DNA sequence: GTGTTCACACCTAGGTGCAAAACT
DNA sequence: AGTTTTGCACCTAGGTGTGAACAC
């Protein structure tokens, strides 16, 4: 709904499912979920993604946003996200070795709060019409949070999980998907300076911290450049097939 | 949903329906709709409300927002608004007489576009839990508008109408409500200077045009003052009974 | 003359990382 | 010493009426 401007992502959203349909015509509908901005996610992942958490709640960047296909257009679904604590350890960043090392057993993994997408419940046709963005989701380290934000432990590793719940008659069916490149370590302050730089270069809200406002593309120190925020998305194409989550649990 | 801060309106939203329930316990459920900020609406109405319309779409101020009661908590409803052209005339503002005068037969009344509230469809419990605001609704004078905004003719008189559609089995039931104090004349530029002043004094987004930033309440030239935006709402109480729309069509 | 459009300054509302301070 | 909190400058995003320019 919020995608009124043209972007490569929104074009993919409309075109990609149509193309796939051809090769799966007779088989029973298979729900598929694609990660948006996956090339940006992969860029962060290769450095070791960090997400800031605060008491009042902080958005994730990159934003988790997915393209869904294979739903029944007239059936109702609830779409939501939780965070899976994927290693029961506490981490620490070693500036000396420039990498994260695990330190001890960490906090016990409580079931994460669910972030229910505000369009829920809605029909399959609605969820498939445009990318489904979880940009309103916020992370907090306040165990007593009262604002419905997702509670995490700092210095622990998480992976977002998208759940699609089918409201079929009596029984509910749950389909879950996740993407390896979206895992991150929750922090209260950035540890890896290269993560900080990539956030500053790629998040429009951090524009005030960009060093260089050169018109062209000089000094695109991390390849993201100062130009259009969408300039990184063409890279999605070659990887597109790999974006399909097949972690149905 | 958007009402995270405390306001007199949101307190009313929770308390008022509960109180009414007592006196209507045995009678069949009657859907009731109350206008929020009705004292502000009435203040504009007494001067002759004008609403700016633009090509790209303009919000209404005051915002149309209602408190709903009497729905079946578990049934699904769609809630929407349209604009009823309430006099088939074209108007002109006479600066000499400081009032609106009708001039000729005006444009033919085409059925207005509907603004469907984005929470639709949702259960009765959802619609009754908090005030339902139509702040995202925009008015345009572009007959070829492609953004889903409500199309109106400038210099014509309109009254917003709230429709609650009950999704009961096969047949749909429609309940419609409107409030006399919300009628307005669509304009491309304000005609009555007193309307302009009241907009400036009461709309937070027009704060830049306020003359006086005195701390106290001196110079509250139209009684709205420079203080909290909610300071006008206590006046709702004495008029509360009169806010009930009973125009079920 | 009357009505409309447009660029603009000035707001609201809220998302960034920063750096100093505070906590443990 | 490592981690967390807080106020802040600096952004994005978009809602105001203004006043000059424009259209009919």
Short mmCIF file of C-alpha atoms in Angstrom, two decimals, chain A:
data_model
loop_
_atom_site.label_atom_id
_atom_site.label_comp_id
_atom_site.label_asym_id
_atom_site.label_seq_id
_atom_site.Cartn_x
_atom_site.Cartn_y
_atom_site.Cartn_z
CA UNK A 1 0.00 0.00 0.00
CA UNK A 2 2.80 2.36 0.88
CA UNK A 3 4.55 1.78 -2.40
CA UNK A 4 3.25 4.65 -4.46
CA UNK A 5 6.59 5.49 -6.04
CA UNK A 6 8.16 3.31 -8.67
CA UNK A 7 11.06 1.18 -7.58
CA UNK A 8 12.68 -1.89 -8.96
CA UNK A 9 11.39 -3.77 -5.96
CA UNK A 10 7.78 -2.95 -6.63
CA UNK A 11 8.14 -3.96 -10.23
CA UNK A 12 9.61 -7.28 -9.16
CA UNK A 13 6.71 -7.68 -6.81
CA UNK A 14 4.27 -7.65 -9.65
CA UNK A 15 6.24 -9.46 -12.30
CA UNK A 16 8.07 -12.24 -10.51
CA UNK A 17 5.13 -14.32 -9.30
CA UNK A 18 3.52 -14.18 -12.74
CA UNK A 19 6.63 -15.59 -14.36
CA UNK A 20 6.97 -18.45 -11.90
CA UNK A 21 3.37 -19.45 -12.29
CA UNK A 22 4.09 -20.80 -15.75
CA UNK A 23 6.35 -23.57 -14.56
CA UNK A 24 4.14 -24.61 -11.65
CA UNK A 25 0.82 -24.53 -13.35
CA UNK A 26 -0.59 -27.93 -12.47
CA UNK A 27 1.15 -28.57 -9.14
CA UNK A 28 -0.75 -27.66 -5.95
CA UNK A 29 -0.15 -24.07 -4.85
CA UNK A 30 3.11 -23.70 -2.98
CA UNK A 31 3.53 -20.65 -0.80
CA UNK A 32 6.72 -18.82 -1.66
CA UNK A 33 8.35 -15.90 0.09
CA UNK A 34 11.12 -13.77 -1.41
CA UNK A 35 13.31 -11.36 0.50
CA UNK A 36 13.38 -7.80 -0.79
CA UNK A 37 16.61 -5.78 -0.92
CA UNK A 38 18.49 -9.00 -0.52
CA UNK A 39 21.67 -7.63 -2.09
CA UNK A 40 21.76 -4.95 0.61
CA UNK A 41 21.04 -7.53 3.29
CA UNK A 42 23.88 -9.69 1.93
CA UNK A 43 26.26 -6.76 2.00
CA UNK A 44 25.56 -6.27 5.71
CA UNK A 45 25.61 -10.01 6.35
CA UNK A 46 29.09 -10.33 4.91
CA UNK A 47 30.34 -7.84 7.52
CA UNK A 48 28.26 -9.28 10.38
CA UNK A 49 24.96 -7.42 10.64
CA UNK A 50 24.29 -5.43 13.83
CA UNK A 51 20.95 -3.95 14.84
CA UNK A 52 20.67 -1.20 17.44
CA UNK A 53 18.19 -1.82 20.22
CA UNK A 54 16.98 0.89 22.59
CA UNK A 55 14.63 1.20 25.50
CA UNK A 56 12.05 3.10 23.45
CA UNK A 57 12.35 0.80 20.43
CA UNK A 58 14.42 1.02 17.24
CA UNK A 59 13.56 0.04 13.69
CA UNK A 60 15.65 -2.47 11.80
CA UNK A 61 17.79 -1.40 8.88
CA UNK A 62 17.68 -2.85 6.32
CA UNK A 63 13.93 -3.18 6.67
CA UNK A 64 12.50 -6.68 6.51
CA UNK A 65 10.21 -6.76 3.49
CA UNK A 66 9.03 -9.75 1.49
CA UNK A 67 7.23 -10.66 -1.68
CA UNK A 68 4.69 -13.42 -1.21
CA UNK A 69 3.18 -15.73 -3.82
CA UNK A 70 1.18 -18.92 -3.90
CA UNK A 71 -1.60 -17.86 -1.53
CA UNK A 72 -5.26 -18.49 -2.22
CA UNK A 73 -6.47 -15.04 -3.37
CA UNK A 74 -9.78 -15.26 -1.50
CA UNK A 75 -8.65 -16.95 1.71
CA UNK A 76 -7.78 -14.92 4.78
CA UNK A 77 -4.28 -14.92 6.23
CA UNK A 78 -2.48 -13.34 9.16
CA UNK A 79 1.13 -12.38 8.47
CA UNK A 80 3.57 -11.85 11.29
CA UNK A 81 7.24 -11.86 12.27
CA UNK A 82 9.16 -13.02 15.29
CA UNK A 83 12.87 -13.25 16.09
CA UNK A 84 14.48 -16.61 16.54
CA UNK A 85 17.47 -16.59 18.90
CA UNK A 86 19.68 -18.71 16.72
CA UNK A 87 22.61 -19.36 19.05
CA UNK A 88 22.19 -19.66 22.75
CA UNK A 89 25.36 -17.69 23.43
CA UNK A 90 26.39 -14.26 24.43
CA UNK A 91 28.72 -12.51 21.96
CA UNK A 92 31.46 -9.96 22.30
CA UNK A 93 33.19 -8.01 19.54
CA UNK A 94 36.93 -8.35 19.54
CA UNK A 95 38.33 -5.13 18.13
CA UNK A 96 41.74 -6.80 18.05
CA UNK A 97 40.59 -9.63 15.75
CA UNK A 98 37.81 -7.54 14.16
CA UNK A 99 35.30 -10.31 14.72
CA UNK A 100 32.58 -11.54 17.03
CA UNK A 101 33.49 -14.22 19.55
CA UNK A 102 31.10 -16.14 21.76
CA UNK A 103 31.39 -15.82 25.52
CA UNK A 104 29.44 -18.19 27.70
CA UNK A 105 25.94 -19.62 27.57
CA UNK A 106 23.82 -16.44 27.21
CA UNK A 107 20.27 -15.78 28.30
CA UNK A 108 17.63 -18.47 28.16
CA UNK A 109 15.60 -18.28 25.00
CA UNK A 110 12.07 -17.18 25.80
CA UNK A 111 9.51 -17.29 23.01
CA UNK A 112 9.76 -14.01 21.13
CA UNK A 113 6.93 -11.56 20.90
CA UNK A 114 5.13 -11.56 17.57
CA UNK A 115 4.92 -8.50 15.35
CA UNK A 116 1.58 -8.86 13.56
CA UNK A 117 1.49 -6.97 10.28
CA UNK A 118 -1.15 -4.26 10.57
CA UNK A 119 -2.96 -5.37 7.41
CA UNK A 120 -3.83 -8.67 9.14
CA UNK A 121 -6.13 -10.36 8.57
CA UNK A 122 -6.35 -9.88 4.82
CA UNK A 123 -6.97 -11.99 1.76
CA UNK A 124 -4.24 -13.69 -0.22
CA UNK A 125 -4.83 -11.28 -3.08
CA UNK A 126 -3.92 -8.37 -0.80
CA UNK A 127 -0.70 -9.92 0.51
CA UNK A 128 0.42 -10.85 -3.02
CA UNK A 129 -0.43 -7.52 -4.65
CA UNK A 130 2.52 -5.62 -3.25
CA UNK A 131 5.62 -6.27 -1.12
CA UNK A 132 4.80 -6.77 2.55
CA UNK A 133 7.00 -4.51 4.63
CA UNK A 134 7.70 -4.79 8.33
CA UNK A 135 9.16 -1.32 8.62
CA UNK A 136 6.98 -0.46 11.62
CA UNK A 137 8.52 -3.26 13.69
CA UNK A 138 10.77 -2.04 16.51
CA UNK A 139 13.34 -3.76 18.67
CA UNK A 140 13.78 -3.06 22.37
CA UNK A 141 16.00 -4.33 25.15
CA UNK A 142 13.45 -3.35 27.79
CA UNK A 143 12.15 -6.60 29.24
CA UNK A 144 9.20 -4.69 30.70
CA UNK A 145 8.28 -3.01 27.40
CA UNK A 146 4.68 -1.94 27.22
CA UNK A 147 4.54 -0.75 23.62
CA UNK A 148 4.32 -4.08 21.87
CA UNK A 149 7.89 -3.93 20.57
CA UNK A 150 9.97 -7.04 20.04
CA UNK A 151 12.13 -7.75 23.08
CA UNK A 152 15.68 -8.99 22.52
CA UNK A 153 18.84 -9.48 24.56
CA UNK A 154 21.74 -7.31 23.56
CA UNK A 155 24.81 -9.19 22.33
CA UNK A 156 22.73 -12.15 21.21
CA UNK A 157 22.18 -13.40 17.68
CA UNK A 158 18.74 -13.45 16.03
CA UNK A 159 17.07 -14.29 12.77
CA UNK A 160 13.67 -12.86 11.77
CA UNK A 161 11.02 -15.41 10.84
CA UNK A 162 7.97 -14.64 8.71
CA UNK A 163 4.82 -16.58 9.60
CA UNK A 164 1.80 -16.85 7.34
CA UNK A 165 -1.24 -18.22 9.15
CA UNK A 166 -4.02 -19.65 7.04
CA UNK A 167 -7.46 -19.14 8.57
CA UNK A 168 -8.95 -22.30 7.06
CA UNK A 169 -12.23 -23.27 8.77
CA UNK A 170 -11.36 -24.84 12.12
CA UNK A 171 -7.68 -25.72 11.86
CA UNK A 172 -5.05 -23.06 11.40
CA UNK A 173 -2.07 -23.82 9.21
CA UNK A 174 1.17 -21.99 9.80
CA UNK A 175 3.85 -21.51 7.17
CA UNK A 176 7.19 -20.11 8.36
CA UNK A 177 10.05 -18.69 6.37
CA UNK A 178 13.41 -17.18 7.19
CA UNK A 179 16.49 -15.94 5.37
CA UNK A 180 20.03 -16.57 6.49
CA UNK A 181 21.24 -13.18 5.27
CA UNK A 182 18.87 -11.40 7.69
CA UNK A 183 20.47 -12.72 10.87
CA UNK A 184 22.01 -10.08 13.12
CA UNK A 185 23.50 -9.41 16.51
CA UNK A 186 21.54 -7.03 18.74
CA UNK A 187 23.69 -4.21 20.15
CA UNK A 188 23.15 -1.02 22.12
CA UNK A 189 26.01 0.67 20.23
CA UNK A 190 27.66 -0.37 16.99
CA UNK A 191 30.80 -2.43 17.41
CA UNK A 192 32.11 -2.89 13.87
CA UNK A 193 32.90 0.46 12.26
CA UNK A 194 32.30 -0.97 8.81
CA UNK A 195 28.70 -1.71 9.81
CA UNK A 196 28.33 1.88 10.99
CA UNK A 197 29.64 3.20 7.68
CA UNK A 198 27.34 0.97 5.64
CA UNK A 199 24.33 2.05 7.70
CA UNK A 200 25.23 5.71 7.21
CA UNK A 201 25.74 5.28 3.49
CA UNK A 202 22.57 3.30 2.88
CA UNK A 203 19.97 4.51 5.38
CA UNK A 204 18.37 7.79 4.22
CA UNK A 205 17.73 8.85 7.82
CA UNK A 206 21.45 8.78 8.55
CA UNK A 207 22.27 11.08 5.64
CA UNK A 208 23.46 13.76 8.05
CA UNK A 209 26.53 11.67 8.82
CA UNK A 210 27.66 11.11 5.25
CA UNK A 211 31.12 12.48 4.61
CA UNK A 212 30.89 13.36 0.98
CA UNK A 213 28.14 14.90 -1.07
CA UNK A 214 29.91 14.60 -4.42
CA UNK A 215 27.50 14.58 -7.32
CA UNK A 216 29.03 11.70 -9.25
CA UNK A 217 30.17 8.49 -7.62
CA UNK A 218 33.62 9.35 -6.41
CA UNK A 219 34.42 8.09 -2.94
CA UNK A 220 31.60 5.53 -2.87
CA UNK A 221 33.68 3.97 -0.16
CA UNK A 222 31.45 0.98 0.33
CA UNK A 223 29.92 0.88 -3.09
CA UNK A 224 26.58 2.23 -2.03
CA UNK A 225 27.25 5.74 -3.25
CA UNK A 226 25.50 8.98 -2.57
CA UNK A 227 22.91 8.70 -5.30
CA UNK A 228 19.49 7.15 -5.32
CA UNK A 229 18.74 4.78 -2.52
CA UNK A 230 17.50 2.29 -5.06
CA UNK A 231 20.75 2.14 -6.98
CA UNK A 232 21.75 -1.04 -5.19
CA UNK A 233 18.72 -3.04 -6.22
CA UNK A 234 19.60 -4.06 -9.79
CA UNK A 235 21.94 -6.56 -8.16
CA UNK A 236 18.90 -8.48 -7.05
CA UNK A 237 18.40 -10.10 -10.44
CA UNK A 238 21.30 -12.54 -10.59
CA UNK A 239 20.55 -13.77 -7.10
CA UNK A 240 16.82 -13.90 -7.42
CA UNK A 241 16.45 -17.67 -7.40
CA UNK A 242 18.51 -17.89 -4.23
CA UNK A 243 16.15 -15.54 -2.39
CA UNK A 244 13.45 -18.08 -1.97
CA UNK A 245 13.09 -19.16 1.60
CA UNK A 246 12.56 -22.89 1.88
CA UNK A 247 12.70 -23.24 5.61
CA UNK A 248 9.05 -24.23 5.98
CA UNK A 249 9.08 -25.50 9.50
#
